[in-house]
Amino acid sequence: MKKYTLLAVVVLLLLVLGVICVALFKFANQTNPEPLLTENFTENLNETNVNKNKSWMSELANVTKKDYSLAANEIYIEYARPIKEQSKTAYQLNINKNDIYSMFCVTQTLRNANVDFMVVKDGVQSLIFLNTTDSEILSKIITELRNFNIQSNVTEVRL
C-alpha cells in the first residue's frame, strides 16, 4: 500500500512539473507581447532610429582617407634586473634516527645552540638545514647529539 502511495505522489509531482514547464515554454515563446507604449510614440521612435542609422552609415561611407596620422606617445620602460646574489653556503645535518624523540632532541639542541634551522619532512626522512658557517657550533651540535645516542654528520649545501 505504501509503495503505491509513494508511486502516486511521484507521478503527480512529475505531471505538475511537466505542466509548469510547458506553461513557461509557451510564455517564453510568445510572438505578440502586449505593447507597453502607445502606437504613435513607437512609430516616431522607429522613424528617428532609421534616419539616424542612415545618416551615420552614409557619413562613414563617404569619409576620405587622411594624409596624416595622429601623434602617439612613446613609452620607454627600463627593466633593471636585480643583481643575482652569489650562492649561499648552508649545512645539512644528517642524522641516523628519525623518530619523534630523536627529532625532539635535535630541535632542542639546535635551539639551545642559537642556530637558525629548517626541518623539511621528505617522506620517511627529515632533512635538516642549518644557517650557520661557524665550524665550532657545528662540531658542538654533533657532540651534543651523541649524548642522546644520535649519530650525525654535516654536509655543505649551496643554496
mmCIF file of C-alpha atoms in Angstrom:
data_model
loop_
_atom_site.group_PDB
_atom_site.id
_atom_site.type_symbol
_atom_site.label_atom_id
_atom_site.label_comp_id
_atom_site.label_asym_id
_atom_site.label_seq_id
_atom_site.Cartn_x
_atom_site.Cartn_y
_atom_site.Cartn_z
ATOM 1 C CA MET A 1 0.000 0.000 0.000
ATOM 2 C CA LYS A 2 2.779 2.410 0.938
ATOM 3 C CA LYS A 3 4.594 1.591 -2.278
ATOM 4 C CA TYR A 4 1.597 2.574 -4.418
ATOM 5 C CA THR A 5 1.024 5.742 -2.437
ATOM 6 C CA LEU A 6 4.633 6.812 -2.928
ATOM 7 C CA LEU A 7 4.424 5.990 -6.635
ATOM 8 C CA ALA A 8 1.224 8.025 -6.973
ATOM 9 C CA VAL A 9 2.817 11.045 -5.262
ATOM 10 C CA VAL A 10 5.900 10.878 -7.524
ATOM 11 C CA VAL A 11 3.760 10.610 -10.678
ATOM 12 C CA LEU A 12 1.591 13.513 -9.541
ATOM 13 C CA LEU A 13 4.660 15.684 -8.906
ATOM 14 C CA LEU A 14 6.085 14.825 -12.331
ATOM 15 C CA LEU A 15 2.802 15.775 -14.015
ATOM 16 C CA VAL A 16 2.668 19.105 -12.177
ATOM 17 C CA LEU A 17 6.299 19.778 -13.114
ATOM 18 C CA GLY A 18 5.558 18.953 -16.767
ATOM 19 C CA VAL A 19 2.564 21.311 -16.863
ATOM 20 C CA ILE A 20 4.655 24.118 -15.348
ATOM 21 C CA CYS A 21 7.455 23.550 -17.895
ATOM 22 C CA VAL A 22 5.008 23.655 -20.821
ATOM 23 C CA ALA A 23 3.417 26.863 -19.496
ATOM 24 C CA LEU A 24 6.806 28.531 -19.069
ATOM 25 C CA PHE A 25 7.866 27.444 -22.564
ATOM 26 C CA LYS A 26 4.726 28.937 -24.103
ATOM 27 C CA PHE A 27 5.155 32.142 -22.125
ATOM 28 C CA ALA A 28 8.786 32.486 -23.256
ATOM 29 C CA ASN A 29 7.922 31.975 -26.924
ATOM 30 C CA GLN A 30 5.066 34.483 -27.249
ATOM 31 C CA THR A 31 5.243 36.207 -30.613
ATOM 32 C CA ASN A 32 2.946 39.147 -29.866
ATOM 33 C CA PRO A 33 3.742 40.563 -26.456
ATOM 34 C CA GLU A 34 1.434 43.269 -25.204
ATOM 35 C CA PRO A 35 2.711 46.718 -26.183
ATOM 36 C CA LEU A 36 3.653 48.915 -23.254
ATOM 37 C CA LEU A 37 3.987 52.135 -25.273
ATOM 38 C CA THR A 38 1.410 53.899 -27.398
ATOM 39 C CA GLU A 39 1.468 53.212 -31.129
ATOM 40 C CA ASN A 40 2.200 56.813 -32.159
ATOM 41 C CA PHE A 41 5.201 57.079 -29.881
ATOM 42 C CA THR A 42 6.707 53.785 -31.110
ATOM 43 C CA GLU A 43 6.230 54.781 -34.769
ATOM 44 C CA ASN A 44 8.017 58.090 -34.203
ATOM 45 C CA LEU A 45 10.795 56.307 -32.331
ATOM 46 C CA ASN A 46 11.284 53.798 -35.166
ATOM 47 C CA GLU A 47 11.428 56.581 -37.790
ATOM 48 C CA THR A 48 14.083 58.527 -35.894
ATOM 49 C CA ASN A 49 16.198 55.385 -35.421
ATOM 50 C CA VAL A 50 16.070 54.614 -39.145
ATOM 51 C CA ASN A 51 17.055 58.206 -40.021
ATOM 52 C CA LYS A 52 19.969 58.131 -37.565
ATOM 53 C CA ASN A 53 21.177 54.779 -38.891
ATOM 54 C CA LYS A 54 21.129 56.023 -42.486
ATOM 55 C CA SER A 55 22.908 59.246 -41.636
ATOM 56 C CA TRP A 56 25.890 57.879 -39.727
ATOM 57 C CA MET A 57 26.348 54.989 -42.138
ATOM 58 C CA SER A 58 26.315 57.284 -45.151
ATOM 59 C CA GLU A 59 28.745 59.660 -43.456
ATOM 60 C CA LEU A 60 31.075 56.817 -42.620
ATOM 61 C CA ALA A 61 30.958 55.541 -46.183
ATOM 62 C CA ASN A 62 31.894 58.986 -47.572
ATOM 63 C CA VAL A 63 34.889 59.585 -45.283
ATOM 64 C CA THR A 64 38.110 60.085 -47.255
ATOM 65 C CA LYS A 65 41.484 58.776 -46.168
ATOM 66 C CA LYS A 66 43.613 61.311 -44.310
ATOM 67 C CA ASP A 67 47.222 62.043 -45.300
ATOM 68 C CA TYR A 68 48.406 62.314 -41.719
ATOM 69 C CA SER A 69 48.364 60.169 -38.622
ATOM 70 C CA LEU A 70 47.729 61.200 -35.065
ATOM 71 C CA ALA A 71 50.670 61.642 -32.721
ATOM 72 C CA ALA A 72 51.274 58.794 -30.322
ATOM 73 C CA ASN A 73 53.075 58.793 -27.018
ATOM 74 C CA GLU A 74 56.120 56.608 -26.823
ATOM 75 C CA ILE A 75 56.833 54.984 -23.523
ATOM 76 C CA TYR A 76 60.261 53.620 -22.722
ATOM 77 C CA ILE A 77 60.321 51.079 -19.940
ATOM 78 C CA GLU A 78 63.670 50.176 -18.499
ATOM 79 C CA TYR A 79 63.807 46.999 -16.528
ATOM 80 C CA ALA A 80 66.819 46.668 -14.318
ATOM 81 C CA ARG A 81 67.423 43.063 -13.446
ATOM 82 C CA PRO A 82 68.216 42.512 -9.823
ATOM 83 C CA ILE A 83 71.791 41.612 -9.188
ATOM 84 C CA LYS A 84 71.974 37.902 -8.686
ATOM 85 C CA GLU A 85 73.418 37.181 -5.316
ATOM 86 C CA GLN A 86 76.126 34.635 -5.048
ATOM 87 C CA SER A 87 75.006 31.272 -3.827
ATOM 88 C CA LYS A 88 74.979 30.980 -0.063
ATOM 89 C CA THR A 89 76.542 28.195 1.846
ATOM 90 C CA ALA A 90 74.409 26.302 4.304
ATOM 91 C CA TYR A 91 74.874 22.992 6.038
ATOM 92 C CA GLN A 92 72.668 19.929 6.085
ATOM 93 C CA LEU A 93 72.581 17.903 9.281
ATOM 94 C CA ASN A 94 72.280 14.180 8.567
ATOM 95 C CA ILE A 95 71.029 12.014 11.425
ATOM 96 C CA ASN A 96 70.647 8.250 11.693
ATOM 97 C CA LYS A 97 67.333 8.268 13.628
ATOM 98 C CA ASN A 98 64.079 9.821 12.529
ATOM 99 C CA ASP A 99 61.651 9.025 15.329
ATOM 100 C CA ILE A 100 59.710 11.591 17.348
ATOM 101 C CA TYR A 101 62.015 11.570 20.364
ATOM 102 C CA SER A 102 65.147 11.958 18.227
ATOM 103 C CA MET A 103 63.642 14.875 16.311
ATOM 104 C CA PHE A 104 62.652 16.487 19.616
ATOM 105 C CA CYS A 105 66.240 16.139 20.874
ATOM 106 C CA VAL A 106 67.646 17.553 17.625
ATOM 107 C CA THR A 107 65.351 20.592 17.640
ATOM 108 C CA GLN A 108 66.056 21.318 21.300
ATOM 109 C CA THR A 109 69.805 21.028 20.721
ATOM 110 C CA LEU A 110 69.642 23.401 17.762
ATOM 111 C CA ARG A 111 67.535 25.908 19.698
ATOM 112 C CA ASN A 112 69.974 25.824 22.612
ATOM 113 C CA ALA A 113 72.845 26.470 20.191
ATOM 114 C CA ASN A 114 71.016 29.563 18.786
ATOM 115 C CA VAL A 115 71.243 28.306 15.220
ATOM 116 C CA ASP A 116 68.692 29.119 12.534
ATOM 117 C CA PHE A 117 67.461 25.817 11.170
ATOM 118 C CA MET A 118 64.765 24.373 8.977
ATOM 119 C CA VAL A 119 63.323 20.859 9.072
ATOM 120 C CA VAL A 120 61.809 19.501 5.861
ATOM 121 C CA LYS A 121 59.828 16.273 6.025
ATOM 122 C CA ASP A 122 60.615 14.229 2.898
ATOM 123 C CA GLY A 123 58.593 11.037 3.155
ATOM 124 C CA VAL A 124 60.153 8.984 5.940
ATOM 125 C CA GLN A 125 63.319 11.065 6.085
ATOM 126 C CA SER A 126 63.673 14.536 7.614
ATOM 127 C CA LEU A 127 66.088 16.999 6.042
ATOM 128 C CA ILE A 128 67.596 19.484 8.495
ATOM 129 C CA PHE A 129 69.262 22.610 7.109
ATOM 130 C CA LEU A 130 71.409 24.861 9.300
ATOM 131 C CA ASN A 131 72.055 28.538 8.587
ATOM 132 C CA THR A 132 75.499 28.976 10.077
ATOM 133 C CA THR A 133 79.093 28.930 8.916
ATOM 134 C CA ASP A 134 80.714 28.586 12.336
ATOM 135 C CA SER A 135 82.503 25.219 12.464
ATOM 136 C CA GLU A 136 82.770 25.317 16.259
ATOM 137 C CA ILE A 137 78.989 25.460 16.644
ATOM 138 C CA LEU A 138 78.583 22.625 14.139
ATOM 139 C CA SER A 139 81.018 20.382 15.990
ATOM 140 C CA LYS A 140 79.343 21.273 19.310
ATOM 141 C CA ILE A 141 75.962 20.236 17.888
ATOM 142 C CA ILE A 142 77.364 16.905 16.700
ATOM 143 C CA THR A 143 78.893 16.139 20.107
ATOM 144 C CA GLU A 144 75.688 17.081 21.954
ATOM 145 C CA LEU A 145 73.665 14.800 19.702
ATOM 146 C CA ARG A 146 75.999 11.902 20.555
ATOM 147 C CA ASN A 147 74.887 12.289 24.191
ATOM 148 C CA PHE A 148 71.382 11.309 23.011
ATOM 149 C CA ASN A 149 72.805 8.356 21.033
ATOM 150 C CA ILE A 150 72.138 10.094 17.720
ATOM 151 C CA GLN A 151 74.909 9.694 15.159
ATOM 152 C CA SER A 152 75.114 12.730 12.889
ATOM 153 C CA ASN A 153 77.310 14.452 10.357
ATOM 154 C CA VAL A 154 77.214 17.740 8.463
ATOM 155 C CA THR A 155 77.453 18.247 4.709
ATOM 156 C CA GLU A 156 77.845 21.554 2.895
ATOM 157 C CA VAL A 157 74.963 22.612 0.638
ATOM 158 C CA ARG A 158 74.909 25.502 -1.872
ATOM 159 C CA LEU A 159 71.672 27.471 -1.999
#
